[in-house]
PDB file of C-alpha atoms in Angstrom:
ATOM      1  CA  UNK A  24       1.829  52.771 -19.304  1.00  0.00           C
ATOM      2  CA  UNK A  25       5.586  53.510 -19.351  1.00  0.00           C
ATOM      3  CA  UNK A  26       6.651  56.739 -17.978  1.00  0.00           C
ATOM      4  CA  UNK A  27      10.702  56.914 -18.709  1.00  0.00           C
ATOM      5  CA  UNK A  28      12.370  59.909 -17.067  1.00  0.00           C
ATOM      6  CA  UNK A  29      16.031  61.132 -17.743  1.00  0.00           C
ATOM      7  CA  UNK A  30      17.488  60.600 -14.030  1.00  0.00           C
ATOM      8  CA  UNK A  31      17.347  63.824 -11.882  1.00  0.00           C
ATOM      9  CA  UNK A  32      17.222  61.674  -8.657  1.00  0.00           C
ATOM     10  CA  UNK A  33      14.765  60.059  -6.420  1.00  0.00           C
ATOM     11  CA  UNK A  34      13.241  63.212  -5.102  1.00  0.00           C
ATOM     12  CA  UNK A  35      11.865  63.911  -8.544  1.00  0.00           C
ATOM     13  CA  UNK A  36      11.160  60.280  -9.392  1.00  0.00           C
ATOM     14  CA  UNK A  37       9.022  60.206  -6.328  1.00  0.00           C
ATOM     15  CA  UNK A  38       7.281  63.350  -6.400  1.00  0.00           C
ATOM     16  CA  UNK A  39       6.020  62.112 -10.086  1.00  0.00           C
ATOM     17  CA  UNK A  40       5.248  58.612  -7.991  1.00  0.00           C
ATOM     18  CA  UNK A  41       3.778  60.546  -5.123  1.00  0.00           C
ATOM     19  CA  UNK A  42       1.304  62.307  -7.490  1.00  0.00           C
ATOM     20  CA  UNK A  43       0.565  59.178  -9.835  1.00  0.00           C
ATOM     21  CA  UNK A  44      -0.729  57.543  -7.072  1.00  0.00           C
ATOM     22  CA  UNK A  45      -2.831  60.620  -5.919  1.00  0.00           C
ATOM     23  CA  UNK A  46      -4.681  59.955  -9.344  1.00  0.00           C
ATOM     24  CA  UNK A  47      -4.660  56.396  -9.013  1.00  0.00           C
ATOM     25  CA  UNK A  48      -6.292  56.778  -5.737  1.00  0.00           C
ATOM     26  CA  UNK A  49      -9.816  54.406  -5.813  1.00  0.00           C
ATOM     27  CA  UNK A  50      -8.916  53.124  -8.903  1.00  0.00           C
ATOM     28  CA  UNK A  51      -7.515  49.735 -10.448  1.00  0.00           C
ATOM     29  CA  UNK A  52      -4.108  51.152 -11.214  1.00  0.00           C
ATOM     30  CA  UNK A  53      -1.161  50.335  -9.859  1.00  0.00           C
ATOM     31  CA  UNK A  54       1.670  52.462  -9.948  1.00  0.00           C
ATOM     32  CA  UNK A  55       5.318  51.609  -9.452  1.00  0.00           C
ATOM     33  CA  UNK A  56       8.777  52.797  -9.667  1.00  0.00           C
ATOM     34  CA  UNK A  57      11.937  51.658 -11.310  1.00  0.00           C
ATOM     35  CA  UNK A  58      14.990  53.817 -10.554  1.00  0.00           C
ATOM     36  CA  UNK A  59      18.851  53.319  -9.922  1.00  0.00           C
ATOM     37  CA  UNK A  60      20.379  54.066  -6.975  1.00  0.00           C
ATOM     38  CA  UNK A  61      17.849  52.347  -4.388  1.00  0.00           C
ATOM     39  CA  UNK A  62      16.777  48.422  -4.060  1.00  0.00           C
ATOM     40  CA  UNK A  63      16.359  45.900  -7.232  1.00  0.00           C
ATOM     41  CA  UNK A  64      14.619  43.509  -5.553  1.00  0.00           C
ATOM     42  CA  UNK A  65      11.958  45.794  -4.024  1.00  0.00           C
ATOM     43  CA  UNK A  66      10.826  47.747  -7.031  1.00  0.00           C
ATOM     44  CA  UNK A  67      11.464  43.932  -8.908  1.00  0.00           C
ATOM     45  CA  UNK A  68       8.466  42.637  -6.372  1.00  0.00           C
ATOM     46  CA  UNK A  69       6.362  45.480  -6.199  1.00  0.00           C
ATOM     47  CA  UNK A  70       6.222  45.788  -9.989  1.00  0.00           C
ATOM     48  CA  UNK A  71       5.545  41.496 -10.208  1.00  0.00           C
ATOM     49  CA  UNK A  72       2.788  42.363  -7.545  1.00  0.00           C
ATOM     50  CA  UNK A  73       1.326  44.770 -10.280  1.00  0.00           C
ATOM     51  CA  UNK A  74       1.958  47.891 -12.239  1.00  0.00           C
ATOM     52  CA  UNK A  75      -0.197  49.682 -14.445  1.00  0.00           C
ATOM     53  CA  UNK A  76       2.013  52.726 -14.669  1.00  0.00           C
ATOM     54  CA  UNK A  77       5.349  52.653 -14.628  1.00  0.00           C
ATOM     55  CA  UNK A  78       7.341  55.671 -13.802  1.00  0.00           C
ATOM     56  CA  UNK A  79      11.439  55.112 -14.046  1.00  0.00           C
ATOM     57  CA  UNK A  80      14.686  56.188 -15.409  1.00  0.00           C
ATOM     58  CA  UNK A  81      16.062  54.946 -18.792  1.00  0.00           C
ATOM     59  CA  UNK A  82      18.634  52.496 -16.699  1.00  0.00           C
ATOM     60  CA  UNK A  83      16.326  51.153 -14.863  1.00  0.00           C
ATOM     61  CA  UNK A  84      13.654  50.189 -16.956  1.00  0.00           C
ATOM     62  CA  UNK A  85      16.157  48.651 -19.496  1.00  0.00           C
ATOM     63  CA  UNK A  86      17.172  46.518 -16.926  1.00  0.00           C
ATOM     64  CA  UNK A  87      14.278  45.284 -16.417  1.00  0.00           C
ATOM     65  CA  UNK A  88      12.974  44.819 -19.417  1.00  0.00           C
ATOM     66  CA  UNK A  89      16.350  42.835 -20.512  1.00  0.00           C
ATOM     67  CA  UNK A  90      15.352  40.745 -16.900  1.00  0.00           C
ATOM     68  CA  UNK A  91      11.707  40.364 -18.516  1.00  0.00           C
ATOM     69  CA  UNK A  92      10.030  41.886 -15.532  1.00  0.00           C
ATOM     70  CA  UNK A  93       9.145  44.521 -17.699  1.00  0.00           C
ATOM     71  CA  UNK A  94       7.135  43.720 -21.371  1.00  0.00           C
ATOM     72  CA  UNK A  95       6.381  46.501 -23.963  1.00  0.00           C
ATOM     73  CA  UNK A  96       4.468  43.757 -25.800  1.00  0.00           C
ATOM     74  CA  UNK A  97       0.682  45.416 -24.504  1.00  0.00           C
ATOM     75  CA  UNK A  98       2.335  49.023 -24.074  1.00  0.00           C
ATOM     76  CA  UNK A  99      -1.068  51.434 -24.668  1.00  0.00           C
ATOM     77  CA  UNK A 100       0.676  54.634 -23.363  1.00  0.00           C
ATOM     78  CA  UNK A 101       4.641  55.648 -23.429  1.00  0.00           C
ATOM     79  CA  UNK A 102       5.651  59.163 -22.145  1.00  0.00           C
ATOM     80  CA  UNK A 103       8.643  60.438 -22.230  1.00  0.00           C
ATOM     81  CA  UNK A 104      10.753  63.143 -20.272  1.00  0.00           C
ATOM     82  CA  UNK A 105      13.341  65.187 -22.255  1.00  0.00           C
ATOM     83  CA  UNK A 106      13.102  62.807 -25.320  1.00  0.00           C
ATOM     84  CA  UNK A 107      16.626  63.676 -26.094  1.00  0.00           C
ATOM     85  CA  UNK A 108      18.703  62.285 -22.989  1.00  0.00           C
ATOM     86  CA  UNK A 109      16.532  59.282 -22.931  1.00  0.00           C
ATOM     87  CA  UNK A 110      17.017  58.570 -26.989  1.00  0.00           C
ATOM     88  CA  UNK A 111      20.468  56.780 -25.847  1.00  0.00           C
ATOM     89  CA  UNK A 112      20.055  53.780 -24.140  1.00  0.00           C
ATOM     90  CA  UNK A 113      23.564  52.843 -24.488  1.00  0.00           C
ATOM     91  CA  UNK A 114      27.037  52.903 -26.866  1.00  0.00           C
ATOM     92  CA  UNK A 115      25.366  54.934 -29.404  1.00  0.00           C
ATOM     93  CA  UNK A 116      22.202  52.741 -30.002  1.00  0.00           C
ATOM     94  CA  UNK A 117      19.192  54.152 -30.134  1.00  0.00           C
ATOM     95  CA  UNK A 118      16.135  53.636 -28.106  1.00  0.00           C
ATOM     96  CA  UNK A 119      14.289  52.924 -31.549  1.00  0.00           C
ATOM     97  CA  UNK A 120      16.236  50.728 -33.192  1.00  0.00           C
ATOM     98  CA  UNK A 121      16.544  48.571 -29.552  1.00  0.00           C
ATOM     99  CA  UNK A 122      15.174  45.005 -29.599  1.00  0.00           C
ATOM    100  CA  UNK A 123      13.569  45.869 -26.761  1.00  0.00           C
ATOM    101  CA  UNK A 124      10.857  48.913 -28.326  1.00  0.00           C
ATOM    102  CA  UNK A 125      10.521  46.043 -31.394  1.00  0.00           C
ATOM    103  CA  UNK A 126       8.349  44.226 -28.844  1.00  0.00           C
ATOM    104  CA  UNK A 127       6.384  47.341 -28.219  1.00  0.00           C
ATOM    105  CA  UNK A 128       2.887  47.662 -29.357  1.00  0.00           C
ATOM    106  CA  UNK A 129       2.807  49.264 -33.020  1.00  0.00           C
ATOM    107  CA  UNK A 130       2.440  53.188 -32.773  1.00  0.00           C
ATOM    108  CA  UNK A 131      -0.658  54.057 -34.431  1.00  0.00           C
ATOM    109  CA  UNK A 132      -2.227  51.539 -31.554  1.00  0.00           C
ATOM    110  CA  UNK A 133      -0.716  52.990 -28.391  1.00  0.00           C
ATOM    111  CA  UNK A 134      -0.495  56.774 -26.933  1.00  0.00           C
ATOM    112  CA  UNK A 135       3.423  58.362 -26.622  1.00  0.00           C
ATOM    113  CA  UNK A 136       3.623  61.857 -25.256  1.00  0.00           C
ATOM    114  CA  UNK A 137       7.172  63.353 -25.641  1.00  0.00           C
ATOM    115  CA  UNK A 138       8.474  65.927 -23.743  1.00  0.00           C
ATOM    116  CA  UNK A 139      11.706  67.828 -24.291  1.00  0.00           C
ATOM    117  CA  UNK A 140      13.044  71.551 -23.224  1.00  0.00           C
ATOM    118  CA  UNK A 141      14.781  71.978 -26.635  1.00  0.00           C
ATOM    119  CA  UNK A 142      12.808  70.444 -29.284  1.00  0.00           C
ATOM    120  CA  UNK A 143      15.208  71.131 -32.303  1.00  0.00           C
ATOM    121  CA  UNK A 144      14.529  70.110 -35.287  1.00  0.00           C
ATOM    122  CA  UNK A 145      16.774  67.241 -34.962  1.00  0.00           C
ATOM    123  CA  UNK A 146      14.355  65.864 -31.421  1.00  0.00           C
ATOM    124  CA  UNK A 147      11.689  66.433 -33.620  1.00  0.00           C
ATOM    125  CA  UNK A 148      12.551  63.865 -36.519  1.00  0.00           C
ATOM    126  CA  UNK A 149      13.907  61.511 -33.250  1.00  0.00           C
ATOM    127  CA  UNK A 150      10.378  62.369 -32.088  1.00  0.00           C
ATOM    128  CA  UNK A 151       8.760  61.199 -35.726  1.00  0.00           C
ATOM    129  CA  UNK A 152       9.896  57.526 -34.697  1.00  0.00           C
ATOM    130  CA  UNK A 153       7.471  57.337 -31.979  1.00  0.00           C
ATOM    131  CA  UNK A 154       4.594  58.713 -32.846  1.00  0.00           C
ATOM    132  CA  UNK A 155       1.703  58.488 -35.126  1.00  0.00           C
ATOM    133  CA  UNK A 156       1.553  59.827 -38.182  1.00  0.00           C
ATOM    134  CA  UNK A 157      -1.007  62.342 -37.515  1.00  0.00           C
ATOM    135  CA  UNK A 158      -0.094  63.845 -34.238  1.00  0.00           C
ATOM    136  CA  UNK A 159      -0.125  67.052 -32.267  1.00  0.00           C
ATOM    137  CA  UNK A 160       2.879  69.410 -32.022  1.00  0.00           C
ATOM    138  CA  UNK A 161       2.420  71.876 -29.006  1.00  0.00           C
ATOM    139  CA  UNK A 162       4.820  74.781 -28.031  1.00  0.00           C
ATOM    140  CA  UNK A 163       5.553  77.204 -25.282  1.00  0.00           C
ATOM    141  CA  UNK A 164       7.813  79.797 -27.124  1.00  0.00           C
ATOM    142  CA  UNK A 165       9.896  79.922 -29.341  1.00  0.00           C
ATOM    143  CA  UNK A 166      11.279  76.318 -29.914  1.00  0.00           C
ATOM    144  CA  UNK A 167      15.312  76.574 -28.952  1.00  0.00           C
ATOM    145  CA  UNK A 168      15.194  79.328 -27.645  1.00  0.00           C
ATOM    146  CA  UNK A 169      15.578  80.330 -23.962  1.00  0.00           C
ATOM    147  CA  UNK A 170      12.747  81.876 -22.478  1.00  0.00           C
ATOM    148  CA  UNK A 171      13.199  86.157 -21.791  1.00  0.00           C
ATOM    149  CA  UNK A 172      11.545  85.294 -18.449  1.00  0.00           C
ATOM    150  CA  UNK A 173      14.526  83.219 -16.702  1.00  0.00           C
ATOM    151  CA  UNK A 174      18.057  84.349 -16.094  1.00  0.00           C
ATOM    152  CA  UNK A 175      21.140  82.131 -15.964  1.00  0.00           C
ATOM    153  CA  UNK A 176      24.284  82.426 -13.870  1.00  0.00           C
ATOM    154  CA  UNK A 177      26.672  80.187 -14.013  1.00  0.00           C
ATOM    155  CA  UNK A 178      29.172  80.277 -10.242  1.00  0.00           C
ATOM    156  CA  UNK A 179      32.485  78.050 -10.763  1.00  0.00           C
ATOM    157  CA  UNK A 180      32.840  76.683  -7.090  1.00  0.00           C
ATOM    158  CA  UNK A 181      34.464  73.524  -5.613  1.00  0.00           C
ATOM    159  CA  UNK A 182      32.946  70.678  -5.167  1.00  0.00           C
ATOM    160  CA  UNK A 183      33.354  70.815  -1.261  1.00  0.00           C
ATOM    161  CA  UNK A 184      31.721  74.586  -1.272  1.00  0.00           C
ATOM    162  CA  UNK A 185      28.657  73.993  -3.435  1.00  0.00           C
ATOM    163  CA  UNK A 186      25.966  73.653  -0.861  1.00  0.00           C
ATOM    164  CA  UNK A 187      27.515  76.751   0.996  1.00  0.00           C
ATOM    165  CA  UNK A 188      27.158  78.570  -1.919  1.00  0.00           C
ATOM    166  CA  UNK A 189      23.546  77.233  -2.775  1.00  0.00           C
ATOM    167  CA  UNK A 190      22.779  78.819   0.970  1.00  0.00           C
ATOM    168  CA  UNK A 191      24.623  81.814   0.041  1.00  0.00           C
ATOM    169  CA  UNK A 192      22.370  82.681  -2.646  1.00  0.00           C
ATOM    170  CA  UNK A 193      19.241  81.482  -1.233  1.00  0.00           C
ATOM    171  CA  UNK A 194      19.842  83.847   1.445  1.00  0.00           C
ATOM    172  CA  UNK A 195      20.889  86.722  -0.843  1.00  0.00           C
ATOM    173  CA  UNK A 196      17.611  86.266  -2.748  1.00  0.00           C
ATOM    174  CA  UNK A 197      15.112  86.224   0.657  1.00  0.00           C
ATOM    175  CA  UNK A 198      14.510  82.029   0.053  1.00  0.00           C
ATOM    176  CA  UNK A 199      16.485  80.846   2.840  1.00  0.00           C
TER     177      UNK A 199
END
């Protein structure tokens, strides 16, 4: 399985890791890791070592798949976070139209969940090219809109002041 996250960082690409492997816990699975910003040649090994579930940014696992440590060929399950940011893999092409998803198992034999925040009607015929032609279209909401439960403020600050002003509001608010 292929989990491809847009890149928020390792803290959120480990949390997912840390919980994969909660699950995977007395099983046969391996999870593993492929993310920018930390070392090639470790994820490289652990993922040659094994890797049933593969949890990484688009970057990453392009890189890796263009390196062949990474196959699509016997792909059985492809999830992916906010389908829109990870539909670009680079200069315009599309993830779809990639040499590297033609190598990918057909998709009426393999599993792809696709998550987005904004599922527009232009994600959703991106979406179309990945799955099945029967599949299941779940909502929370209204789609594109923003939710009457969660308020947005936007606070212009420098770049040097931004974690002072992170505290600042924390504190305001009682979190801090």
């Amino acid at each position: 399985a292929v989990y491809q996250r847009r890149s928020t960082g390792s803290s959120g690409i480990n949390a997912e890791y840390g919980e994969t492997r909660k699950f995977a816990t007395n099983t046969m699975c391996k999870p593993q890791i492929a993310y920018g910003g930390t070392s090639v040649s470790v994820q490289k090994r652990n993922i040659q070592n094994g890797c049933n579930i593969l949890i990484g940014t688009p970057g990453r696992l392009k890189m890796f798949i263009n390196d062949g440590i990474v196959s699509l060929r016997n792909l059985k399950f492809f999830v992916l976070d906010e389908l829109i940011e990870c539909w670009i893999w680079d200069s315009g092409r599309t993830l779809s139209s990639s040499p590297e998803m033609e190598t990918c198992r057909i998709k009426e034999k393999r599993q792809t969940l696709l998550f987005s925040a904004t599922f527009s009607s232009d994600v959703q015929g991106i979406a179309k090219q990945f799955l099945k032609r029967e599949y299941i279209f779940l909502t929370v909401g209204v789609v594109g809109s923003a939710q009457s439960d969660v308020e947005q403020h936007v606070v212009q600050v420098d770049r040097s002041e931004k974690m002072g002003k992170v505290k600042d509001i924390l504190r305001s608010q009682g979190n801090f």
